[in-house]
Coordinates of C-alpha atoms and ligand atoms in Angstrom, one line a residue:
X22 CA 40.7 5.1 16.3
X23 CA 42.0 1.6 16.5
X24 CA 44.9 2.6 18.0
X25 CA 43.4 5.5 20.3
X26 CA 40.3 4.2 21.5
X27 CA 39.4 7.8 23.0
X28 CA 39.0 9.0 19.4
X29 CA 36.0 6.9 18.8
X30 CA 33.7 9.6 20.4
X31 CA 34.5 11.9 17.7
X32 CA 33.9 9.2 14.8
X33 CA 30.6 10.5 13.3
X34 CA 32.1 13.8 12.9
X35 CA 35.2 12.5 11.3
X36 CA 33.1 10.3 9.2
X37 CA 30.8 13.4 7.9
X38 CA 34.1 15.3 7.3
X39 CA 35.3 12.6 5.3
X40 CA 32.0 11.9 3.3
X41 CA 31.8 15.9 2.9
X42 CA 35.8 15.6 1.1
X43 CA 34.6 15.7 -2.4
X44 CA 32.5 19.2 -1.6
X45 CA 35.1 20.7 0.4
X46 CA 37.3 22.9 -1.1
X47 CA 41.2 24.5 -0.5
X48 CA 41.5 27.0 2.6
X49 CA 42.0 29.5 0.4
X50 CA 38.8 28.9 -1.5
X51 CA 37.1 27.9 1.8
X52 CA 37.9 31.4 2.9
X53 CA 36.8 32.9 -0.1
X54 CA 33.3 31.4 0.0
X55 CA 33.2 31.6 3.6
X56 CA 33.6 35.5 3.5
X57 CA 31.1 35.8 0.5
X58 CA 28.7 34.6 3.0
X59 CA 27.7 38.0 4.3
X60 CA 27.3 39.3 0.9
X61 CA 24.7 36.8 -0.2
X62 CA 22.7 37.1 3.1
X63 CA 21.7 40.4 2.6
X64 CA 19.1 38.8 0.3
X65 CA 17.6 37.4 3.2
X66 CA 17.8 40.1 5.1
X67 CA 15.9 42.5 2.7
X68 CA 13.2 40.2 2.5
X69 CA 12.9 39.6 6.3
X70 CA 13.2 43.8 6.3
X71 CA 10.8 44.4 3.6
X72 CA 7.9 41.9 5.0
X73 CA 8.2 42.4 9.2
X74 CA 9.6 45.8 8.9
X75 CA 8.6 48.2 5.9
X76 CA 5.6 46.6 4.6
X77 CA 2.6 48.6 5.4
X78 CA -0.1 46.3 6.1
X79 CA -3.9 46.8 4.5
X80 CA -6.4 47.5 7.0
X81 CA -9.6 45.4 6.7
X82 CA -13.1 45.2 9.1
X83 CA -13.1 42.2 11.0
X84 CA -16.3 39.7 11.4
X85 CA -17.4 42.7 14.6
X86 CA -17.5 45.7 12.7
X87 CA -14.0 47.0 13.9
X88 CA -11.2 48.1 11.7
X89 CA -8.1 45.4 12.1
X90 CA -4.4 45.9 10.3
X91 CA -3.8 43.0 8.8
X92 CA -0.5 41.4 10.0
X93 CA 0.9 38.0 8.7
X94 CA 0.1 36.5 11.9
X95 CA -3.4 38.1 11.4
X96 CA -3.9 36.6 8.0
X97 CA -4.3 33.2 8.6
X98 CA -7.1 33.6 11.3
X99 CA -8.7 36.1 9.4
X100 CA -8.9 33.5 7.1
X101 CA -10.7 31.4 9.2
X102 CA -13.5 33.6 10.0
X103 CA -17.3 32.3 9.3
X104 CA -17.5 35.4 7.6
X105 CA -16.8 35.3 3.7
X106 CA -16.7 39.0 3.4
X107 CA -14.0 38.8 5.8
X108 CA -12.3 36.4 4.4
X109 CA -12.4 37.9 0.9
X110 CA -11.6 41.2 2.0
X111 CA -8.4 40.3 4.1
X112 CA -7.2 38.1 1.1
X113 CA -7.9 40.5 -1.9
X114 CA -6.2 43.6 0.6
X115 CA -3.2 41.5 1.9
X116 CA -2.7 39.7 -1.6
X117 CA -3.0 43.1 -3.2
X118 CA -0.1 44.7 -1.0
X119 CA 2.3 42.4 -1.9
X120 CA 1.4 43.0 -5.6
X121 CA 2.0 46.3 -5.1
X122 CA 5.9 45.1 -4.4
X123 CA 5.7 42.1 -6.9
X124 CA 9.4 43.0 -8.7
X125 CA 11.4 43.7 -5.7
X126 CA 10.4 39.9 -4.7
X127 CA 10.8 38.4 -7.0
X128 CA 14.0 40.1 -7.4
X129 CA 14.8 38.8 -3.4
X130 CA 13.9 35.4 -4.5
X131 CA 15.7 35.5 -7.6
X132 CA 19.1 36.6 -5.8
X133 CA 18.7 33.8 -3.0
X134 CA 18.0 31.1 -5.7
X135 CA 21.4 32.1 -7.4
X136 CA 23.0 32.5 -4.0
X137 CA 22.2 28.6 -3.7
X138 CA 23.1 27.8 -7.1
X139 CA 26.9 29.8 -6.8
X140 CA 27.4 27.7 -3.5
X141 CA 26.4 24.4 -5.3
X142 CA 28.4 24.7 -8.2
X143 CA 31.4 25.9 -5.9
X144 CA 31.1 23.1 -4.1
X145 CA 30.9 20.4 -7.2
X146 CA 27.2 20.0 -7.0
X147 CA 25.0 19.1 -10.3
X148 CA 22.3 21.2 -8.6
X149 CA 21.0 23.1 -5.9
X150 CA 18.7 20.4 -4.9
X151 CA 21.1 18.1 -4.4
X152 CA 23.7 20.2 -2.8
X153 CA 20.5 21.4 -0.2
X154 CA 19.8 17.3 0.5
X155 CA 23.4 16.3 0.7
X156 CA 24.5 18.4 3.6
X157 CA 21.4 16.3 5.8
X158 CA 22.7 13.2 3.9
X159 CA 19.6 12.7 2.3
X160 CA 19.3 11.0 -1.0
X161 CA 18.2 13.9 -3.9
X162 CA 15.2 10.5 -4.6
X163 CA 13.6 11.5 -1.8
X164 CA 12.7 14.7 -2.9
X165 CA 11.7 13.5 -6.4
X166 CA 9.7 10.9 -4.8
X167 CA 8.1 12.9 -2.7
X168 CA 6.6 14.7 -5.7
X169 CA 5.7 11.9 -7.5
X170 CA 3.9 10.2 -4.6
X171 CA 1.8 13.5 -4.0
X172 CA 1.0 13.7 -7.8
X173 CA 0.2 10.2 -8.4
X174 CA -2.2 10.9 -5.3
X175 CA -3.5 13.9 -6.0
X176 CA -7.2 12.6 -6.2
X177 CA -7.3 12.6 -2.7
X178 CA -6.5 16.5 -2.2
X179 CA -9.6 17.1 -5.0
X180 CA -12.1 14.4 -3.0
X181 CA -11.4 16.9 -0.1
X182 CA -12.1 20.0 -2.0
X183 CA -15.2 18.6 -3.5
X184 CA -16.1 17.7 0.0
X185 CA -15.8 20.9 1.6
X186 CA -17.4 22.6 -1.3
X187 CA -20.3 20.4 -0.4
X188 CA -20.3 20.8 3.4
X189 CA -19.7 24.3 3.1
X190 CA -22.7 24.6 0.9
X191 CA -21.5 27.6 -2.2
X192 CA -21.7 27.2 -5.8
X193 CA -18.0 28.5 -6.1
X194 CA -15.2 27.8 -3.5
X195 CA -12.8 30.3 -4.0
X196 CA -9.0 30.3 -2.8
X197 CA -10.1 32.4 0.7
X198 CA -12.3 29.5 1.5
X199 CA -9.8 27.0 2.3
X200 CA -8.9 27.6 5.7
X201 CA -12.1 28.2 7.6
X202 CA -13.2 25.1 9.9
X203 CA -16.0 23.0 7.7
X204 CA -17.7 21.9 10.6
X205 CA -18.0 25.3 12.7
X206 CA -15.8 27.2 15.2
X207 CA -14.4 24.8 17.6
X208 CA -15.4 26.5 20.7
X209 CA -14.5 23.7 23.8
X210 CA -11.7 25.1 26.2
X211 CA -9.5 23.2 27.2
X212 CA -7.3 23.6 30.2
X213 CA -3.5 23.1 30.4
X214 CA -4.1 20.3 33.0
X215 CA -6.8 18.9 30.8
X216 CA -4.3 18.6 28.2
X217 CA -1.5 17.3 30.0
X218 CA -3.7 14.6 31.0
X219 CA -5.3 13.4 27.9
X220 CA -1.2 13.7 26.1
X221 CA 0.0 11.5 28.9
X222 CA -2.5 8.8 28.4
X223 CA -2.7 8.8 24.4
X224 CA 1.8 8.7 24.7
X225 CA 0.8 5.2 27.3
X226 CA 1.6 3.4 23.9
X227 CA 5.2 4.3 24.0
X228 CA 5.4 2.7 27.6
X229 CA 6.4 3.5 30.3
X230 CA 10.0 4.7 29.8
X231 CA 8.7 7.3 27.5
X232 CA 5.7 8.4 29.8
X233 CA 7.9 8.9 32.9
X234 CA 10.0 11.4 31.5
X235 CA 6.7 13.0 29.8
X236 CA 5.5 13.4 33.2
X237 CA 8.6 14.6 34.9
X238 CA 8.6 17.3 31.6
X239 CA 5.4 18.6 33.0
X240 CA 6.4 18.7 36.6
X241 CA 9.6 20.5 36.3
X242 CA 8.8 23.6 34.9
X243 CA 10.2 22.5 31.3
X244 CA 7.9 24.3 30.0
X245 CA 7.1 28.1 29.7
X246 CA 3.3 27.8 28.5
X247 CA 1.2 31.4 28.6
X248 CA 1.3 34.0 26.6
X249 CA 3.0 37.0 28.4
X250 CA 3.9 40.7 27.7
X251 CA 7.2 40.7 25.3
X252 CA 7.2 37.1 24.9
X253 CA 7.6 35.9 21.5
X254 CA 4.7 34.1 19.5
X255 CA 4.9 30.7 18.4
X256 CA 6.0 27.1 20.4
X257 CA 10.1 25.6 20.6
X258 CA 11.8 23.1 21.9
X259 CA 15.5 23.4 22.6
X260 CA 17.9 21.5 24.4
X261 CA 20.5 21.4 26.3
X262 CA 22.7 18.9 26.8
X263 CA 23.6 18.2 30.6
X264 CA 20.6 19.3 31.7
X265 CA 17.6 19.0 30.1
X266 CA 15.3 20.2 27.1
X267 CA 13.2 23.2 27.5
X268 CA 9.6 24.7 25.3
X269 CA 8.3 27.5 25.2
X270 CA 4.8 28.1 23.6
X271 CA 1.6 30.4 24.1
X272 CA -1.2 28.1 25.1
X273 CA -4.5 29.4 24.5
X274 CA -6.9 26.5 25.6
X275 CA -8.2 24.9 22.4
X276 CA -7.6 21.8 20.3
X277 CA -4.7 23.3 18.2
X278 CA -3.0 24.3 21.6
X279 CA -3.0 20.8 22.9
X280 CA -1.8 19.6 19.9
X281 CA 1.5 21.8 20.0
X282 CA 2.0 20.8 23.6
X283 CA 2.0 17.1 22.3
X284 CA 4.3 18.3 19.3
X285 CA 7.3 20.4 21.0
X286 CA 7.3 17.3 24.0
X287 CA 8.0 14.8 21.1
X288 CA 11.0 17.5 20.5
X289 CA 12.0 17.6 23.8
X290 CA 12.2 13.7 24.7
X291 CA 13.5 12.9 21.5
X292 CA 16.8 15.2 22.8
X293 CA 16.3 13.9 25.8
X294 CA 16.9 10.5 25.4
X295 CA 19.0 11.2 22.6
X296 CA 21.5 13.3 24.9
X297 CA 21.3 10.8 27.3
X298 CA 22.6 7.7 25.2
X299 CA 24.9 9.9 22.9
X300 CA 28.1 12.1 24.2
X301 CA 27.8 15.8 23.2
X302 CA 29.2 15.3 19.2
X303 CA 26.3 12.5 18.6
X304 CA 23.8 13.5 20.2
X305 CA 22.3 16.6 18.1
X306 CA 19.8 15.1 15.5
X307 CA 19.2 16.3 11.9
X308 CA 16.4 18.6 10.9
X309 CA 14.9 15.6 8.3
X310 CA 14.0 13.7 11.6
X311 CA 13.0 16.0 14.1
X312 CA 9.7 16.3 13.1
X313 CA 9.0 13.0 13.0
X314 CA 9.5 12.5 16.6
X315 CA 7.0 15.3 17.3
X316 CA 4.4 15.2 14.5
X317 CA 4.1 10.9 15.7
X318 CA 3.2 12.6 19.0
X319 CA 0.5 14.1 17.3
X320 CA -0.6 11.4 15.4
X321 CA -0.9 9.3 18.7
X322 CA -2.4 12.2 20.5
X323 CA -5.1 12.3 17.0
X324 CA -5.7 8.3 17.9
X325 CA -6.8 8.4 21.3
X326 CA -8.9 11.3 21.1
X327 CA -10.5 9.7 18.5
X328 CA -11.2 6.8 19.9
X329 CA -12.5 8.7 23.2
X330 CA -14.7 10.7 21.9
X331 CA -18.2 9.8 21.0
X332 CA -19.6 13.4 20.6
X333 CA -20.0 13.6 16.8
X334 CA -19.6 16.9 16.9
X335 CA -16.1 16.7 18.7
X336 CA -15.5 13.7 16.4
X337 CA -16.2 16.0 13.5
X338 CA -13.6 18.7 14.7
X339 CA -10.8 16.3 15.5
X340 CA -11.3 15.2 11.6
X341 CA -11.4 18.6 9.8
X342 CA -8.6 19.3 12.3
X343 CA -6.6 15.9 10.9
X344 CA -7.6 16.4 7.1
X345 CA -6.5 20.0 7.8
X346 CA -2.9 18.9 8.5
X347 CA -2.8 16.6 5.5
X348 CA -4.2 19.9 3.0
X349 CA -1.4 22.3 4.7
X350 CA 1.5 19.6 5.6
X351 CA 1.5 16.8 2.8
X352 CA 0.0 18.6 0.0
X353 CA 0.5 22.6 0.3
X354 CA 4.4 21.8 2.0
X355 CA 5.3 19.5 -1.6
X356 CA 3.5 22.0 -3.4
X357 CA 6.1 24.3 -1.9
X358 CA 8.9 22.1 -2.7
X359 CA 8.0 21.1 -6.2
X360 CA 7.9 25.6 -6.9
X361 CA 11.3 25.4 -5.0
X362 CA 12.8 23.2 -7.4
X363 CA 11.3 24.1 -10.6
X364 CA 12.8 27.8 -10.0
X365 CA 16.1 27.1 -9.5
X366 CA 16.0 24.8 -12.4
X367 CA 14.9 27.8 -14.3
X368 CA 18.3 29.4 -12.4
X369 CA 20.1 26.6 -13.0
X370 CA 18.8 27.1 -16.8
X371 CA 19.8 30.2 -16.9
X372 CA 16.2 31.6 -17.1
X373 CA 14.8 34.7 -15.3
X374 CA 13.0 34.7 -12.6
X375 CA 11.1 37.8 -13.0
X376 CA 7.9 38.4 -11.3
X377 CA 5.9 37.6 -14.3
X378 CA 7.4 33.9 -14.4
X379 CA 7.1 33.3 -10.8
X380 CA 3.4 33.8 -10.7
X381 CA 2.8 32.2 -13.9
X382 CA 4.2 29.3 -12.4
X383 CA 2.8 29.4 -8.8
X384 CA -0.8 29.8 -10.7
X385 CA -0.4 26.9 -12.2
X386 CA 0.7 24.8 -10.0
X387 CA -2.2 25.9 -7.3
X388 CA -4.6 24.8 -10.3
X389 CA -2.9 21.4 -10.3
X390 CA -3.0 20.9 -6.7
X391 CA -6.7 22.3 -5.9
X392 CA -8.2 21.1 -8.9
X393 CA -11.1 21.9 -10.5
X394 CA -14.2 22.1 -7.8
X395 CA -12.2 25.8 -6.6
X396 CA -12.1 28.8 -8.3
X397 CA -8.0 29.9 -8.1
X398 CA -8.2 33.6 -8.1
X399 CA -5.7 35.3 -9.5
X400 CA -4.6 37.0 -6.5
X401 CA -3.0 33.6 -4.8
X402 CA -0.3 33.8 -7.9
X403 CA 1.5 36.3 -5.7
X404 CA 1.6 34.0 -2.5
X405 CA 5.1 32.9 -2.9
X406 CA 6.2 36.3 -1.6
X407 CA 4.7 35.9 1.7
X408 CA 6.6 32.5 2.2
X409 CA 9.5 32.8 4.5
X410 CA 9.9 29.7 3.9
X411 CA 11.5 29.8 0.6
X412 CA 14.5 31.6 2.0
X413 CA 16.0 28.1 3.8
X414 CA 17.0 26.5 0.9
X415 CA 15.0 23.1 0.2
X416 CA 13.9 22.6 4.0
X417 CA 10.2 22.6 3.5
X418 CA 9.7 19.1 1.7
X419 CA 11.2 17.9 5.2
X420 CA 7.9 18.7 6.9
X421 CA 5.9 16.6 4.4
X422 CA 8.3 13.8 4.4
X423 CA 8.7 13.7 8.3
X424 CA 5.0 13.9 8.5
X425 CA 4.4 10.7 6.3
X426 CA 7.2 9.0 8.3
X427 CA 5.1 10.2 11.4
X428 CA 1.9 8.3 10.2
X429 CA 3.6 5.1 9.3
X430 CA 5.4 4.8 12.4
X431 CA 2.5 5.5 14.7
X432 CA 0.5 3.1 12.7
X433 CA 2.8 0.3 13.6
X434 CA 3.3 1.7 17.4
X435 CA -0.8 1.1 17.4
X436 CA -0.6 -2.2 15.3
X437 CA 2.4 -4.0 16.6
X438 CA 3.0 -2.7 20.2
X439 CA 6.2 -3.6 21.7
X440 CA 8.2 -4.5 19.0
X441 CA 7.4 -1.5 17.0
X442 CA 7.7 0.6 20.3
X443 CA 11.3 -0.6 20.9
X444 CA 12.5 0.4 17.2
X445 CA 11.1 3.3 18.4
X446 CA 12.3 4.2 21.4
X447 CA 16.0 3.6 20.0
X448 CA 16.0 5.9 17.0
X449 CA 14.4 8.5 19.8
X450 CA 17.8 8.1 21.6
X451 CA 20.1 7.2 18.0
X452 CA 20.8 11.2 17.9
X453 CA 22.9 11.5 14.6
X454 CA 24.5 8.6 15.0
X455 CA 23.3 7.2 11.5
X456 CA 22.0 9.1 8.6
X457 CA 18.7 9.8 8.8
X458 CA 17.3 7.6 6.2
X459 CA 19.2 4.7 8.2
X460 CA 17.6 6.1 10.9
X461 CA 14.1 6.1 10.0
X462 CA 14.6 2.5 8.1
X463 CA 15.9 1.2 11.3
X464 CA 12.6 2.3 13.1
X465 CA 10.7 1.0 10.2
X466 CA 10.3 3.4 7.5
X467 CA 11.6 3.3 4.7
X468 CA 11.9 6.9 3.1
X469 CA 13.8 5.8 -0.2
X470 CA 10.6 4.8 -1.4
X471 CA 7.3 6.1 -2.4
X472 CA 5.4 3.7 -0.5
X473 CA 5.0 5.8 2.9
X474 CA 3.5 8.6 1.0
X475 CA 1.4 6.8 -0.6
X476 CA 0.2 5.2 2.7
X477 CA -0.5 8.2 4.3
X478 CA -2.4 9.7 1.7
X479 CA -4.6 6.8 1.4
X480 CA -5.3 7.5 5.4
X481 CA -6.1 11.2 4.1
X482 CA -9.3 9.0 1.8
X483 CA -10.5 7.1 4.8
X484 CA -10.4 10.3 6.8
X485 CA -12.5 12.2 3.8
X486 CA -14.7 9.2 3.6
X487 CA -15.1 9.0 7.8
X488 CA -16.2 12.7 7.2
X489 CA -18.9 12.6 4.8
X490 CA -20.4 9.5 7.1
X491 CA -20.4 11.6 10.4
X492 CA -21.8 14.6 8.5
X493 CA -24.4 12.7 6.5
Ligands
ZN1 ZN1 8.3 20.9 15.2

């Protein structure tokens, strides 16, 4: 590179090759592994059959008399109905389907946790952990940390139990009771212009850089927004390269709508200005920071409308909504990780995984994380089954990590202003050009440590205490 200055644009992908030496092996081996591949999918593919294809889902009266199949995009707003017998009957009928095919996923899981553990050990990897973190270049203490932080902390996630046991006013709470809004169905519409308006003025903080491209976003057709026949569910942000970033989402005028608008934008700028700064090789960031870019969006989008609204009853939403994120994001997603690993050290063990085990252990650890003001019913042991999720190999403790990162980093965006905007705006257009941890400590974060975690989680206690005031 020193001789051939042109090289230099391919020096972060030299460098990964190089740092990757110790896990890469000889062609021949290469090839072999490489054409194992397709073997080893197929347990992903079975389980992605079994669940969208083959399973046959229960049938269950909705909260207006009328007979509804219960589909897992269903499930979760079913869960959310005012009506308890809804609720109990969709998660007794759902829970009890995948009970009726308990071995054949565990046996699903069970091959994809071996599947990970064969590629770790082939590659000189003490675990699959470690071999998952390593190819995102992300220290295995993270992960641990992560854990521990959430443990140490996990008063917080009973406070908020006991509090919407109270608000909710039952003797028992039981595990289908966790989803549905404390404070009421959130019925205010909300336009797509409405939205747009209220994103750009709570992003203002980032300045005006930032809020120029936001804005040029919105005019320019970036965005493919309604629902439509054949169009797939869900919201995405994808770029591409010399042009520009495009998203595609269903809005359906309400809170949680505006919220993904402000989510998949923090996606979109962050390749846009990343693509912009970086040639083609660099500019492509890792999955461990995407979702900071876009869940800060959210978290500055959360701040303003909390400051702008003096309805209590709006105020009220806009907190379950925020205390709902830290339940299903920092708690439920490390919840998630710490079954992840604790399996495939059972693997790694040489243990079973037999259907048996894995509910034994997913029980348990829901009892640890709900503690005791909720009733765990036995059903929720079977949950893990229903959890795409645990087919990507250790991704999921990114989405509580990246959401802590979010909340420190907005707080000093609101604190600081410029300085803390600048560090910013700079990892928003550093692409991959740095690890990630570098990346994050560079904008102020510091992910090596517990200490963001535990920050956050002490925001969840204000936010528990803020909630019990307004309802008082
Ligand atoms: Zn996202």
């Amino acid at each position: 590179m020193e001789e051939t200055p042109e090289l230099c644009k391919y020096k972060v992908t030299i460098d990964e090759l190089r740092r990757m030496k110790p896990h890469t092996l000889s062609p021949e081996m290469e090839g072999l592994l490489a054409s194992s591949q397709e073997m080893a999918s197929a347990v992903e593919k079975s389980f992605s059959l079994l669940s969208d294809a083959d399973f046959e889902n229960p049938t269950v009266r909705d909260a207006s008399g009328e007979m509804v199949k219960v589909s897992s995009g269903r499930f979760i707003p079913m869960l959310e109905s005012q009506d308890v017998r809804v609720r109990k009957e969709t998660f007794e009928a759902y829970y009890a389907r995948y009970e009726q095919y308990k071995n054949t996923f565990a046996s699903l899981y069970d091959g994809k946790a071996k599947a990970n553990f064969f590629y770790a050990k082939a590659r000189n990897y003490n675990s699959s952990m470690e071999a998952a973190v390593d190819a995102n270049h992300v220290p295995k203490e993270v992960y641990y940390n992560l854990i521990e932080a959430v443990h140490e902390n996990m008063h917080y996630m009973h406070e908020y139990v006991s509090l919407r046991k109270k608000l909710m006013g039952v003797d028992e709470l039981h595990m289908y009771d966790v989803y549905v809004p404390v404070v009421g169905d959130d019925t205010e519409h909300i336009t797509y212009g409405q939205a747009q308006e209220e994103i750009v003025n709570a992003l203002q903080v980032l300045g005006e850089d930032y809020v120029n491209v936001l804005k040029e976003g919105f005019a320019n057709r970036w965005i493919d927004k309604y629902e439509n026949e054949g169009k797939r569910s869900g919201a995405y942000s994808d770029d591409c390269y010399s042009v520009h970033p495009y998203v595609l989402m269903n809005y359906q005028y309400n809170l949680d709508s505006e919220f993904t608008l402000a989510h998949e934008m923090g996606h979109a700028l962050h390749s846009y200005f990343s693509s912009k700064r970086n040639n083609i090789f660099d500019s492509d960031y890792k999955i461990f920071v995407a979702e900071v870019a876009s869940t800060c969006n959210e978290a500055l989008l959360m701040d303003y409308l909390r400051k702008h609204t003096t309805d209590k009853k709006k105020k009220a939403h806009l907190v379950n909504y925020f205390m709902q994120q830290f339940r299903s994001t920092l708690y439920r997603q490390t919840m998630f990780a710490e079954f992840e690993l604790l399996t495939h050290q059972m693997v790694e063990k040489g243990e079973a995984l037999t259907a048996e085990a894995l509910k034994k252990l997913y029980y348990e650890l829901n009892v640890q994380y709900y503690g005791e003001d909720v009733v765990v019913d036995p059903e929720i042991a079977i949950e893990w089954a229903r959890i795409p999720h645990f087919y990507y190999n250790f991704y999921v403790y990114q989405y509580a990590t990246s959401f802590a990162a979010s909340m420190a980093l907005s707080k000093k965006i609101l604190e600081e202003g410029k300085p803390a905007v600048d560090r910013y705006l700079n990892f928003l257009s550093s692409g991959c050009t740095k690890p990630p941890i570098e990346l994050l400590k560079d904008a102020g974060v510091d992910m090596t440590t517990k200490e963001p975690i535990c920050e956050a989680l002490k925001t969840f206690g204000a936010l528990i205490q803020e909630m019990e005031e307004l309802l008082a």
